[in-house]
mmCIF file of C-alpha atoms in Angstrom:
data_model
loop_
_atom_site.group_PDB
_atom_site.id
_atom_site.type_symbol
_atom_site.label_atom_id
_atom_site.label_comp_id
_atom_site.label_asym_id
_atom_site.label_seq_id
_atom_site.Cartn_x
_atom_site.Cartn_y
_atom_site.Cartn_z
ATOM 1 C CA MET J 1 145.879 10.073 105.505
ATOM 2 C CA ARG J 2 145.451 14.061 105.606
ATOM 3 C CA ARG J 3 143.010 14.760 102.773
ATOM 4 C CA PHE J 4 143.357 17.748 100.713
ATOM 5 C CA ARG J 5 140.707 20.122 99.958
ATOM 6 C CA TYR J 6 141.775 20.434 96.717
ATOM 7 C CA VAL J 7 142.173 16.786 94.491
ATOM 8 C CA ALA J 8 144.687 16.022 91.527
ATOM 9 C CA GLY J 9 145.662 12.754 92.189
ATOM 10 C CA THR J 10 146.801 10.364 94.839
ATOM 11 C CA ALA J 11 149.739 7.470 94.546
ATOM 12 C CA VAL J 12 150.197 4.636 97.354
ATOM 13 C CA LEU J 13 152.212 1.653 96.575
ATOM 14 C CA LEU J 14 151.929 -1.792 97.967
ATOM 15 C CA ALA J 15 154.727 -4.172 97.287
ATOM 16 C CA GLY J 16 153.347 -7.957 98.064
ATOM 17 C CA SER J 17 153.937 -10.599 100.637
ATOM 18 C CA LEU J 18 156.683 -12.346 102.275
ATOM 19 C CA SER J 19 155.246 -15.648 103.563
ATOM 20 C CA ALA J 20 157.688 -18.832 104.060
ATOM 21 C CA LEU J 21 160.822 -15.976 103.139
ATOM 22 C CA LEU J 22 162.689 -17.811 106.236
ATOM 23 C CA ALA J 23 162.582 -20.706 108.215
ATOM 24 C CA GLY J 24 160.767 -19.728 111.464
ATOM 25 C CA ALA J 25 159.356 -16.230 110.387
ATOM 26 C CA PRO J 26 157.118 -15.330 112.440
ATOM 27 C CA ALA J 27 153.227 -15.539 112.376
ATOM 28 C CA GLN J 28 152.364 -14.881 108.263
ATOM 29 C CA ALA J 29 148.696 -13.555 107.211
ATOM 30 C CA ALA J 30 145.971 -16.743 106.826
ATOM 31 C CA ASN J 31 146.936 -17.820 103.264
ATOM 32 C CA PRO J 32 150.668 -17.852 101.770
ATOM 33 C CA VAL J 33 151.256 -15.526 99.182
ATOM 34 C CA PRO J 34 154.120 -15.351 96.578
ATOM 35 C CA LEU J 35 156.511 -12.800 97.016
ATOM 36 C CA PRO J 36 157.135 -9.601 94.520
ATOM 37 C CA PRO J 37 159.839 -10.498 91.870
ATOM 38 C CA GLN J 38 162.034 -7.651 93.973
ATOM 39 C CA LEU J 39 161.953 -9.608 96.922
ATOM 40 C CA VAL J 40 162.848 -13.435 95.193
ATOM 41 C CA ASN J 41 166.081 -14.353 96.834
ATOM 42 C CA HIS J 42 166.506 -11.085 98.706
ATOM 43 C CA PRO J 43 165.591 -11.394 102.365
ATOM 44 C CA PHE J 44 164.523 -8.764 104.380
ATOM 45 C CA ASN J 45 167.257 -7.288 106.484
ATOM 46 C CA SER J 46 165.096 -5.617 109.518
ATOM 47 C CA GLU J 47 161.922 -7.118 110.963
ATOM 48 C CA LYS J 48 159.489 -5.085 113.928
ATOM 49 C CA ASP J 49 157.324 -7.749 115.580
ATOM 50 C CA ALA J 50 154.189 -6.682 117.543
ATOM 51 C CA SER J 51 155.678 -5.861 120.804
ATOM 52 C CA GLN J 52 158.749 -3.207 118.944
ATOM 53 C CA LEU J 53 155.670 -1.987 117.014
ATOM 54 C CA LEU J 54 153.705 -0.944 120.249
ATOM 55 C CA ALA J 55 157.030 0.419 121.846
ATOM 56 C CA TRP J 56 156.623 3.546 119.196
ATOM 57 C CA GLY J 57 153.023 4.707 120.754
ATOM 58 C CA PRO J 58 151.014 7.474 118.946
ATOM 59 C CA GLY J 59 152.495 9.572 116.872
ATOM 60 C CA SER J 60 152.757 13.533 117.850
ATOM 61 C CA ASN J 61 153.752 15.550 114.826
ATOM 62 C CA ASP J 62 151.429 13.613 111.886
ATOM 63 C CA PRO J 63 149.295 15.209 109.372
ATOM 64 C CA GLY J 64 146.233 12.995 110.238
ATOM 65 C CA ASN J 65 144.262 15.257 113.119
ATOM 66 C CA CYS J 66 144.586 12.462 115.113
ATOM 67 C CA PRO J 67 144.976 13.169 118.730
ATOM 68 C CA PRO J 68 147.181 10.822 121.035
ATOM 69 C CA ASN J 69 145.256 7.916 122.009
ATOM 70 C CA PRO J 70 147.496 5.384 123.654
ATOM 71 C CA GLY J 71 144.159 3.788 125.454
ATOM 72 C CA GLU J 72 142.968 2.234 122.254
ATOM 73 C CA ILE J 73 146.049 0.429 121.840
ATOM 74 C CA GLN J 74 146.221 -3.164 122.853
ATOM 75 C CA GLY J 75 148.810 -5.721 121.798
ATOM 76 C CA ASP J 76 151.910 -7.998 122.944
ATOM 77 C CA SER J 77 153.957 -9.976 120.833
ATOM 78 C CA ALA J 78 152.102 -11.513 118.563
ATOM 79 C CA ASN J 79 149.836 -8.841 117.569
ATOM 80 C CA ILE J 80 148.396 -5.297 117.697
ATOM 81 C CA THR J 81 144.927 -3.766 118.102
ATOM 82 C CA LEU J 82 144.123 -0.110 117.364
ATOM 83 C CA PHE J 83 140.493 0.093 117.936
ATOM 84 C CA THR J 84 138.049 3.267 117.253
ATOM 85 C CA THR J 85 134.211 3.164 119.260
ATOM 86 C CA GLY J 86 132.966 5.244 116.604
ATOM 87 C CA ALA J 87 132.953 7.839 118.764
ATOM 88 C CA SER J 88 133.421 11.714 117.023
ATOM 89 C CA ASN J 89 136.778 12.693 117.199
ATOM 90 C CA ASP J 90 137.690 8.927 118.669
ATOM 91 C CA CYS J 91 141.043 7.731 116.944
ATOM 92 C CA THR J 92 144.654 6.520 117.477
ATOM 93 C CA ASP J 93 147.771 5.529 115.738
ATOM 94 C CA LEU J 94 151.402 3.975 115.792
ATOM 95 C CA GLN J 95 153.786 5.857 114.228
ATOM 96 C CA SER J 96 157.667 5.277 113.526
ATOM 97 C CA PRO J 97 160.338 6.956 115.998
ATOM 98 C CA HIS J 98 162.300 8.222 113.356
ATOM 99 C CA ALA J 99 161.725 8.757 109.604
ATOM 100 C CA TYR J 100 162.863 5.615 107.177
ATOM 101 C CA PRO J 101 164.693 5.897 103.482
ATOM 102 C CA THR J 102 162.526 6.175 100.680
ATOM 103 C CA THR J 103 165.051 5.987 98.129
ATOM 104 C CA ASP J 104 164.940 2.774 95.348
ATOM 105 C CA GLY J 105 164.548 -0.116 96.798
ATOM 106 C CA TYR J 106 163.343 -0.157 99.906
ATOM 107 C CA VAL J 107 160.036 -1.534 100.426
ATOM 108 C CA TYR J 108 158.090 -2.056 103.824
ATOM 109 C CA GLU J 109 155.891 -4.403 104.126
ATOM 110 C CA ALA J 110 153.418 -5.517 107.224
ATOM 111 C CA ASP J 111 150.936 -8.457 108.118
ATOM 112 C CA ILE J 112 147.745 -6.236 109.025
ATOM 113 C CA TYR J 113 143.777 -6.770 109.278
ATOM 114 C CA PHE J 114 140.690 -4.122 109.105
ATOM 115 C CA SER J 115 137.733 -5.515 110.177
ATOM 116 C CA SER J 116 135.899 -2.739 108.142
ATOM 117 C CA ALA J 117 135.563 -0.271 105.174
ATOM 118 C CA LYS J 118 133.256 2.170 107.718
ATOM 119 C CA ASN J 119 136.245 3.143 109.740
ATOM 120 C CA TRP J 120 139.085 5.043 108.487
ATOM 121 C CA GLY J 121 141.833 2.459 109.088
ATOM 122 C CA GLY J 122 145.714 3.148 107.406
ATOM 123 C CA PHE J 123 148.754 2.275 107.156
ATOM 124 C CA TRP J 124 150.565 4.498 105.440
ATOM 125 C CA MET J 125 154.194 7.176 104.953
ATOM 126 C CA TYR J 126 154.271 10.496 105.188
ATOM 127 C CA GLY J 127 157.469 13.494 104.804
ATOM 128 C CA ASN J 128 158.351 15.575 107.060
ATOM 129 C CA ASP J 129 157.985 18.943 105.344
ATOM 130 C CA TRP J 130 154.238 17.862 105.081
ATOM 131 C CA PRO J 131 152.600 17.953 101.864
ATOM 132 C CA ALA J 132 156.104 19.191 100.134
ATOM 133 C CA ASP J 133 157.367 15.790 100.868
ATOM 134 C CA GLY J 134 154.748 13.445 99.764
ATOM 135 C CA GLU J 135 152.404 10.803 101.456
ATOM 136 C CA ILE J 136 151.184 7.727 100.543
ATOM 137 C CA ASP J 137 148.479 5.805 101.546
ATOM 138 C CA ALA J 138 148.554 1.935 100.815
ATOM 139 C CA LEU J 139 145.626 1.129 102.883
ATOM 140 C CA GLU J 140 142.907 3.789 103.420
ATOM 141 C CA THR J 141 139.652 2.384 104.237
ATOM 142 C CA ASN J 142 136.515 5.012 104.388
ATOM 143 C CA LEU J 143 133.622 5.306 101.945
ATOM 144 C CA GLU J 144 133.066 0.998 102.388
ATOM 145 C CA THR J 145 136.044 0.731 100.057
ATOM 146 C CA ASN J 146 139.492 1.060 100.411
ATOM 147 C CA TYR J 147 141.947 3.384 98.282
ATOM 148 C CA VAL J 148 145.311 3.596 97.831
ATOM 149 C CA SER J 149 146.706 8.086 97.429
ATOM 150 C CA TYR J 150 149.698 9.710 96.955
ATOM 151 C CA HIS J 151 149.473 13.072 98.250
ATOM 152 C CA PHE J 152 152.676 16.091 97.663
ATOM 153 C CA ALA J 153 152.799 19.606 97.201
ATOM 154 C CA ASP J 154 153.395 21.597 93.276
ATOM 155 C CA SER J 155 155.941 23.654 92.712
ATOM 156 C CA SER J 156 153.329 26.605 93.863
ATOM 157 C CA GLY J 157 152.775 24.784 97.241
ATOM 158 C CA GLN J 158 149.348 23.847 96.014
ATOM 159 C CA GLY J 159 148.301 20.151 97.293
ATOM 160 C CA VAL J 160 148.471 17.476 94.627
ATOM 161 C CA GLU J 161 146.674 14.064 95.400
ATOM 162 C CA TYR J 162 147.058 11.001 93.102
ATOM 163 C CA SER J 163 143.985 8.347 94.226
ATOM 164 C CA THR J 164 142.214 5.172 93.355
ATOM 165 C CA ALA J 165 139.074 7.584 94.511
ATOM 166 C CA ASN J 166 139.440 9.725 91.759
ATOM 167 C CA GLY J 167 140.601 7.830 88.669
ATOM 168 C CA SER J 168 144.224 9.411 88.726
ATOM 169 C CA LEU J 169 145.557 5.736 89.708
ATOM 170 C CA THR J 170 144.187 2.654 88.122
ATOM 171 C CA ALA J 171 144.186 -0.480 90.105
ATOM 172 C CA ASP J 172 146.285 -3.489 88.104
ATOM 173 C CA SER J 173 144.560 -6.125 90.355
ATOM 174 C CA PRO J 174 141.461 -6.685 92.730
ATOM 175 C CA ASN J 175 141.050 -4.151 95.470
ATOM 176 C CA ILE J 176 140.895 -5.535 98.985
ATOM 177 C CA THR J 177 137.945 -6.247 101.586
ATOM 178 C CA PRO J 178 138.575 -6.661 105.340
ATOM 179 C CA GLY J 179 140.291 -9.171 106.551
ATOM 180 C CA TRP J 180 144.274 -10.167 107.038
ATOM 181 C CA HIS J 181 146.729 -9.064 104.130
ATOM 182 C CA VAL J 182 150.397 -8.768 103.184
ATOM 183 C CA VAL J 183 150.782 -5.143 101.910
ATOM 184 C CA ASP J 184 153.927 -3.890 100.612
ATOM 185 C CA ILE J 185 155.252 -0.161 100.037
ATOM 186 C CA SER J 186 157.862 -0.328 97.588
ATOM 187 C CA PHE J 187 160.047 2.587 96.451
ATOM 188 C CA GLY J 188 162.074 1.533 92.994
ATOM 189 C CA ASN J 189 163.264 3.714 89.214
ATOM 190 C CA GLY J 190 161.387 6.745 90.802
ATOM 191 C CA ASP J 191 158.140 4.557 91.238
ATOM 192 C CA ILE J 192 155.969 3.515 94.119
ATOM 193 C CA SER J 193 154.016 0.325 94.118
ATOM 194 C CA VAL J 194 151.808 -0.988 96.622
ATOM 195 C CA TRP J 195 151.661 -4.865 96.829
ATOM 196 C CA TYR J 196 148.296 -6.617 98.252
ATOM 197 C CA ASP J 197 148.977 -10.249 98.920
ATOM 198 C CA GLY J 198 151.851 -10.938 96.567
ATOM 199 C CA LYS J 199 149.895 -9.060 93.589
ATOM 200 C CA GLN J 200 150.785 -5.154 92.392
ATOM 201 C CA TYR J 201 147.830 -3.447 93.059
ATOM 202 C CA VAL J 202 149.242 0.157 91.682
ATOM 203 C CA ASN J 203 151.731 2.036 90.443
ATOM 204 C CA VAL J 204 152.485 5.637 91.046
ATOM 205 C CA PRO J 205 155.121 7.014 89.341
ATOM 206 C CA LYS J 206 155.912 9.940 91.671
ATOM 207 C CA ASN J 207 158.168 10.078 94.183
ATOM 208 C CA ILE J 208 159.727 12.683 96.462
ATOM 209 C CA ALA J 209 162.342 10.457 97.931
ATOM 210 C CA ALA J 210 162.374 12.169 101.150
ATOM 211 C CA PRO J 211 162.378 9.875 104.141
ATOM 212 C CA MET J 212 159.226 9.500 105.793
ATOM 213 C CA TRP J 213 157.551 7.842 108.702
ATOM 214 C CA ILE J 214 155.623 5.045 108.785
ATOM 215 C CA VAL J 215 151.859 5.081 110.631
ATOM 216 C CA PHE J 216 149.297 2.315 111.261
ATOM 217 C CA SER J 217 145.732 3.776 112.093
ATOM 218 C CA GLU J 218 142.528 3.179 113.070
ATOM 219 C CA GLY J 219 139.550 6.256 113.218
ATOM 220 C CA SER J 220 135.829 6.874 112.974
ATOM 221 C CA CYS J 221 134.968 8.121 109.968
ATOM 222 C CA ASP J 222 133.781 11.690 111.139
ATOM 223 C CA GLN J 223 137.170 12.319 113.450
ATOM 224 C CA SER J 224 137.577 15.745 112.426
ATOM 225 C CA GLY J 225 134.161 16.656 113.901
ATOM 226 C CA HIS J 226 132.492 17.620 110.905
ATOM 227 C CA TYR J 227 129.254 16.956 109.545
ATOM 228 C CA GLN J 228 129.217 14.152 107.241
ATOM 229 C CA GLN J 229 126.922 15.389 104.303
ATOM 230 C CA PRO J 230 124.881 12.592 102.368
ATOM 231 C CA ASN J 231 127.327 11.393 99.509
ATOM 232 C CA PRO J 232 128.724 7.901 99.266
ATOM 233 C CA ALA J 233 130.866 9.087 96.182
ATOM 234 C CA PRO J 234 134.310 8.169 95.877
ATOM 235 C CA ASN J 235 134.621 12.961 96.975
ATOM 236 C CA PRO J 236 132.979 13.369 99.506
ATOM 237 C CA PRO J 237 132.394 17.202 99.776
ATOM 238 C CA ALA J 238 134.704 19.245 101.624
ATOM 239 C CA GLY J 239 133.781 18.975 104.778
ATOM 240 C CA ASP J 240 133.589 15.124 104.826
ATOM 241 C CA THR J 241 136.200 12.779 106.793
ATOM 242 C CA CYS J 242 135.688 9.727 105.109
ATOM 243 C CA ALA J 243 132.001 8.560 106.081
ATOM 244 C CA THR J 244 128.593 7.815 104.035
ATOM 245 C CA PRO J 245 125.655 8.397 106.588
ATOM 246 C CA ASN J 246 124.998 5.416 107.541
ATOM 247 C CA ASP J 247 128.931 4.555 108.959
ATOM 248 C CA ILE J 248 128.569 6.931 111.611
ATOM 249 C CA GLY J 249 129.242 6.265 115.124
ATOM 250 C CA THR J 250 130.841 2.818 114.070
ATOM 251 C CA ALA J 251 133.013 0.735 115.793
ATOM 252 C CA GLY J 252 136.111 -0.859 114.118
ATOM 253 C CA HIS J 253 139.546 -2.211 114.465
ATOM 254 C CA VAL J 254 142.889 -2.501 112.829
ATOM 255 C CA GLU J 255 145.407 -4.962 114.305
ATOM 256 C CA VAL J 256 149.210 -5.913 112.624
ATOM 257 C CA LYS J 257 151.673 -8.482 113.347
ATOM 258 C CA TRP J 258 154.816 -7.425 111.865
ATOM 259 C CA LEU J 259 156.431 -4.907 110.109
ATOM 260 C CA ARG J 260 159.744 -5.903 107.959
ATOM 261 C CA ILE J 261 161.719 -4.145 106.144
ATOM 262 C CA PHE J 262 163.723 -4.728 102.716
ATOM 263 C CA THR J 263 166.820 -2.506 101.129
#
């Protein structure tokens, strides 16, 4: 979720939906969607329900500049809600207690809701050595739409970003709008792909394959405290975090039902 002040590309990948994979599975998205091809006849081997995700607690070492704010996280075994009032520097997140593998074959799938693209909602992963170990933003709402991005550092340490925001990644299917969606981050063949509701949205021809932390987050678009310059274009000037002027101070929330892990 951290934005580089220099841009070269972004990559994020989602891998698809698991509705009706197992009898008696937890609550699904509102409309069942087809499985990505690589997950057909491939049961998930681990699942975190909402109460288990809630136990993760706020992140303490992520690069998103979000101060821990557990008071803006609510939930039970069925659903988690992360919310922001829209006030400056008002954000919250849930972060996994350890980094997860990103080698070929791993897929991380979430049933997730975002109320608006006027906030900084997200489902993303990042490596221990950031940005060298990469960051993939599978769901990142801002500037009144959703983007997929992949950040990493080149051999000189310079930050690089592959993104649908700057045109360095091309979408393969329609973008998602506020509401419930099944989002997958799929690692395979040295690439990352992001899937929305059973359809590949974008493929990123880059994967450092370092273990990554998993993060769900929500925040106000001026959470960095930077002055938001009038600029509704996909690439805001340095100092802008994400908002257009009309979005500043807008409240919003992200909800999560479950996270499934495939290997």
